[in-house]
XYZ file of C-alpha atoms in Angstrom:
330
model
C 0.034 -0.058 -0.024
C 1.021 3.593 -0.314
C -0.424 6.800 0.633
C -1.221 9.157 -2.143
C -2.410 12.637 -1.217
C -5.481 11.771 1.159
C -6.330 8.493 -0.244
C -4.812 5.177 0.803
C -3.757 3.593 -2.648
C -3.638 -0.291 -2.829
C -0.651 -0.644 -5.518
C -0.418 -4.357 -7.105
C -0.593 -6.146 -10.455
C -3.631 -6.325 -12.568
C -6.138 -8.597 -11.282
C -7.782 -9.042 -14.484
C -6.841 -9.897 -18.056
C -9.640 -8.842 -20.487
C -8.978 -10.627 -23.890
C -10.948 -9.785 -26.990
C -10.468 -12.874 -28.913
C -12.857 -12.053 -31.677
C -14.910 -9.069 -32.790
C -17.355 -11.300 -34.759
C -20.737 -11.679 -33.286
C -23.910 -13.368 -34.476
C -26.191 -10.815 -32.588
C -27.054 -7.189 -33.330
C -27.641 -5.774 -29.831
C -28.822 -2.171 -29.954
C -26.654 -0.989 -27.119
C -23.388 -2.375 -28.643
C -21.518 -1.558 -32.010
C -18.732 -4.188 -32.098
C -20.684 -6.346 -34.329
C -20.856 -3.406 -36.693
C -16.927 -3.482 -37.252
C -16.055 -4.297 -40.856
C -12.720 -5.889 -40.372
C -13.578 -9.246 -38.800
C -10.733 -11.125 -37.073
C -9.949 -13.660 -34.356
C -7.037 -13.790 -32.180
C -4.522 -16.399 -33.077
C -4.418 -19.320 -30.969
C -0.619 -19.445 -30.462
C -0.718 -15.877 -29.447
C -3.441 -16.327 -26.780
C -1.767 -19.277 -25.230
C 1.650 -17.570 -25.065
C 0.083 -14.428 -23.388
C -1.946 -16.479 -20.962
C 1.159 -18.157 -19.802
C 3.000 -14.883 -19.178
C -0.010 -13.166 -17.621
C -0.272 -15.920 -15.113
C 3.356 -16.565 -14.496
C 5.083 -13.259 -14.994
C 2.363 -10.889 -14.290
C 0.455 -12.687 -11.550
C -2.931 -12.260 -12.974
C -5.626 -14.297 -11.616
C -8.665 -13.817 -13.781
C -9.246 -13.795 -17.382
C -12.310 -12.708 -19.251
C -12.657 -13.995 -22.814
C -14.807 -11.510 -24.659
C -15.748 -10.112 -28.142
C -17.920 -10.125 -29.933
C -19.326 -13.564 -29.236
C -16.360 -15.501 -27.549
C -17.838 -18.912 -28.595
C -17.405 -18.100 -32.355
C -13.689 -18.439 -31.919
C -12.733 -21.716 -33.427
C -10.238 -22.595 -30.657
C -12.114 -21.414 -27.665
C -12.172 -24.749 -26.013
C -8.478 -25.299 -26.305
C -7.957 -21.978 -24.839
C -10.194 -22.489 -22.021
C -8.501 -25.769 -21.410
C -5.126 -24.310 -21.375
C -6.331 -21.367 -19.103
C -7.534 -23.959 -16.563
C -4.334 -25.916 -16.747
C -2.649 -22.488 -15.704
C -5.125 -22.141 -12.972
C -6.499 -19.091 -14.173
C -10.029 -18.231 -13.245
C -12.008 -17.849 -16.513
C -15.214 -15.877 -17.365
C -17.296 -15.887 -20.639
C -20.425 -13.785 -21.355
C -22.349 -15.481 -24.217
C -25.648 -14.600 -25.999
C -26.335 -18.378 -25.799
C -26.871 -19.005 -29.577
C -24.022 -21.455 -29.590
C -24.029 -22.599 -25.920
C -26.428 -25.720 -26.414
C -24.130 -27.517 -28.905
C -20.951 -26.634 -26.996
C -22.196 -26.958 -23.500
C -20.479 -30.560 -22.802
C -17.131 -29.208 -24.290
C -17.276 -25.997 -21.917
C -18.305 -27.879 -18.913
C -15.918 -27.227 -15.946
C -13.842 -24.857 -18.073
C -15.683 -21.619 -17.187
C -15.658 -20.427 -13.741
C -17.915 -17.441 -14.340
C -20.353 -18.128 -17.049
C -22.952 -15.511 -17.834
C -25.964 -15.639 -20.107
C -27.183 -12.327 -21.588
C -30.733 -11.297 -21.125
C -32.633 -8.328 -21.988
C -36.112 -8.671 -20.896
C -39.186 -10.526 -22.187
C -39.124 -12.837 -25.152
C -40.367 -10.243 -27.610
C -37.940 -7.498 -26.545
C -35.054 -9.789 -26.167
C -35.211 -11.030 -29.693
C -35.959 -7.696 -30.884
C -33.007 -6.097 -29.205
C -30.522 -8.650 -30.289
C -31.895 -9.098 -33.952
C -32.822 -12.660 -33.913
C -34.649 -15.596 -32.013
C -32.034 -15.801 -29.091
C -34.626 -16.041 -26.270
C -35.274 -19.793 -27.180
C -31.513 -20.519 -26.985
C -31.343 -18.722 -23.708
C -34.025 -20.850 -21.995
C -32.531 -23.948 -23.651
C -29.123 -23.057 -22.379
C -30.498 -22.398 -18.750
C -31.801 -26.022 -18.735
C -28.745 -27.762 -20.356
C -26.420 -25.740 -17.899
C -28.436 -26.944 -14.818
C -28.176 -30.477 -15.893
C -24.501 -30.162 -16.299
C -24.392 -28.617 -12.657
C -23.022 -25.300 -13.966
C -24.222 -22.200 -12.174
C -24.423 -19.520 -14.694
C -25.488 -15.898 -13.945
C -27.698 -13.931 -16.099
C -26.426 -10.573 -16.836
C -29.148 -7.962 -17.539
C -27.820 -4.769 -19.151
C -30.462 -2.119 -18.275
C -31.380 0.634 -20.396
C -33.921 3.378 -19.893
C -36.184 1.333 -22.120
C -35.603 -1.936 -20.802
C -35.951 -1.289 -17.231
C -39.665 -2.019 -17.628
C -38.973 -5.491 -17.879
C -36.776 -5.975 -14.591
C -39.478 -7.894 -12.777
C -39.678 -10.379 -15.732
C -35.874 -11.058 -15.687
C -35.737 -11.260 -12.052
C -38.492 -13.775 -12.003
C -36.625 -15.964 -14.591
C -33.561 -15.886 -12.280
C -35.514 -16.914 -9.314
C -37.455 -19.534 -11.128
C -34.158 -21.122 -12.079
C -32.284 -20.404 -8.875
C -29.723 -18.355 -10.796
C -28.145 -14.932 -9.808
C -29.289 -11.965 -12.055
C -26.573 -9.428 -12.459
C -28.417 -5.954 -12.971
C -25.709 -3.718 -14.863
C -26.899 -0.194 -15.907
C -25.790 0.653 -19.354
C -22.950 3.089 -19.722
C -22.932 6.182 -22.008
C -21.104 4.628 -24.916
C -22.091 3.406 -28.315
C -24.497 6.489 -28.345
C -26.251 4.994 -25.366
C -28.390 7.135 -23.218
C -27.157 7.455 -19.522
C -29.472 5.590 -17.136
C -31.728 8.243 -15.454
C -31.756 9.078 -11.722
C -35.312 7.772 -11.653
C -34.193 4.328 -12.814
C -30.957 4.221 -10.729
C -33.464 4.537 -7.692
C -35.517 1.590 -9.079
C -32.384 -0.458 -9.444
C -31.229 0.231 -5.950
C -34.423 -1.148 -4.597
C -33.579 -4.697 -5.938
C -30.242 -4.870 -4.037
C -31.827 -7.133 -1.175
C -33.821 -9.110 -3.694
C -33.494 -12.882 -3.756
C -31.152 -13.896 -6.681
C -30.012 -10.415 -7.498
C -26.758 -8.745 -7.601
C -26.408 -4.916 -7.786
C -23.069 -3.261 -7.514
C -23.926 -0.202 -5.154
C -20.471 1.341 -5.854
C -21.495 1.457 -9.657
C -24.712 3.225 -8.668
C -22.997 5.741 -6.519
C -20.383 6.298 -9.354
C -23.395 7.214 -11.766
C -25.098 9.289 -9.208
C -21.796 11.465 -8.685
C -21.462 11.968 -12.448
C -18.907 9.310 -13.099
C -15.059 9.833 -13.062
C -13.710 13.305 -12.156
C -10.638 14.408 -13.857
C -9.615 16.445 -10.821
C -9.916 13.497 -8.555
C -10.009 10.361 -10.851
C -11.378 7.053 -9.532
C -10.690 5.003 -12.558
C -7.782 2.378 -12.305
C -8.577 0.839 -15.516
C -4.847 0.649 -16.730
C -3.596 -0.595 -13.429
C -6.311 -3.187 -12.508
C -7.013 -4.417 -16.009
C -4.849 -5.566 -18.782
C -6.646 -5.408 -22.162
C -5.543 -7.339 -25.298
C -7.091 -7.069 -28.610
C -7.767 -9.552 -31.337
C -4.570 -8.574 -33.325
C -2.365 -9.075 -30.176
C -1.850 -5.545 -29.004
C -2.186 -3.999 -25.577
C -5.078 -1.550 -25.709
C -4.613 1.733 -23.787
C -6.049 3.292 -21.776
C -9.209 0.855 -22.406
C -10.903 -0.809 -25.370
C -13.719 1.683 -25.537
C -11.378 4.732 -25.709
C -8.661 3.027 -27.761
C -6.073 5.813 -28.042
C -2.908 3.800 -28.187
C -1.483 0.332 -28.901
C 1.422 -1.752 -27.886
C 2.562 -4.599 -29.977
C 3.080 -7.587 -27.978
C 5.236 -9.558 -30.386
C 5.804 -12.541 -28.465
C 6.783 -10.630 -25.403
C 3.774 -9.724 -23.214
C 5.907 -8.868 -20.197
C 8.163 -6.396 -22.126
C 5.071 -4.783 -23.478
C 3.443 -4.619 -20.220
C 6.640 -2.847 -18.680
C 7.121 -0.537 -21.635
C 7.570 2.974 -21.119
C 4.534 3.964 -23.085
C 2.199 1.959 -20.806
C 3.825 3.118 -17.599
C 3.338 6.695 -18.691
C -0.458 6.058 -19.508
C -0.854 4.304 -16.366
C 0.139 7.224 -14.316
C -2.421 9.337 -16.380
C -5.258 7.047 -16.012
C -8.567 8.647 -15.374
C -7.171 12.187 -16.311
C -7.573 12.257 -20.098
C -10.479 14.587 -21.321
C -12.512 11.467 -22.502
C -12.242 10.109 -18.863
C -14.509 12.853 -17.554
C -17.958 11.417 -16.438
C -17.210 7.935 -17.532
C -18.930 5.149 -16.013
C -17.803 2.025 -17.954
C -18.432 -0.781 -15.388
C -15.901 -2.971 -17.202
C -13.083 -0.861 -15.631
C -14.552 0.502 -12.669
C -15.644 -2.672 -11.184
C -12.008 -3.875 -10.738
C -10.968 -0.165 -10.021
C -12.927 -0.214 -6.871
C -10.485 -2.589 -5.175
C -7.494 -0.298 -5.649
C -8.337 2.500 -3.383
C -9.715 2.482 -0.026
C -12.857 4.883 0.041
C -16.520 4.724 0.013
C -16.565 3.106 -3.364
C -14.557 0.318 -2.038
C -16.941 -0.240 0.888
C -20.032 -0.338 -1.357
C -18.345 -2.708 -3.749
C -17.264 -5.008 -1.128
C -20.885 -5.104 0.474
C -22.359 -5.894 -2.795
C -19.771 -8.734 -3.454
C -20.197 -10.106 -0.106
C -24.181 -10.397 -0.599
C -23.554 -11.770 -4.015
C -21.070 -14.382 -2.912
C -23.032 -15.525 0.190
C -26.154 -15.799 -1.990
C -24.573 -17.609 -5.021
C -21.948 -19.925 -3.228
C -23.959 -20.682 0.182
C -27.571 -19.921 0.326
C -28.556 -21.079 -3.181
C -26.955 -24.474 -2.630
C -29.638 -25.181 0.063
C -32.324 -23.821 -2.359
C -31.637 -26.578 -5.099
């Protein structure tokens, strides 16, 4: 730990590797534009395996989130996950479930944090994703339960979709699965969640089978990141690698700099450029009022303040329910 001004900073290695292994997607979600990217590409298997080994053994990273795009579209995802588990990395995948039913047995016991996307009722979910995805969602839930998997439902809430919050929570409770309520962030031309809707989300904190990150709600209420007193630790907490084998800085959503890995992740990680950007994290003009949860969620662990407290409270509630209480409900 080190004292930085009035705040107690917790200095450590990144806890999370966010690996964009493909920008291909078989959905067309309204709140995302990755599927619109014209230059479709997958990360090379050899690069991924090499980077995973360095991330675990040299950089001491514990978690890897394979994302995209739709990560299950990557032809080598099973082999990649298998190797990640051999390295004792905790793995995470969020999927729209279209491919999950046919891949479920191969994925079994290879994904520690499996998340199924859900947007609302059948009609709204299919409309928002541009196809018949609700059927595969329900089928995936049943298959996962038979395989003794314990997926979460991740519900990205917009001002339009919040009216379906009870429908989503009901599906989670009916299947004894946790529902992660995640307010949409102001990106991809999304409208920020309103204060009224934040209040609605907060009321679900103590609901059965529901996870709400109170720290994230507080951050949004406080107008997000402040350049004069930045709370983002996105570069410190989260190593982001793109499909074309580059470190993305300061984050994927505000991609301003890239560092070629070129078979030496440790060298790229310790480069002068990355260190310079890390020192400036949260202070760039585009960082003002940012609330992107992908980076703030791990950032909350890097400074002792009210956000850390609210984040810990939320995680404790989630962990107790998912890993202890729900076992007795099955």
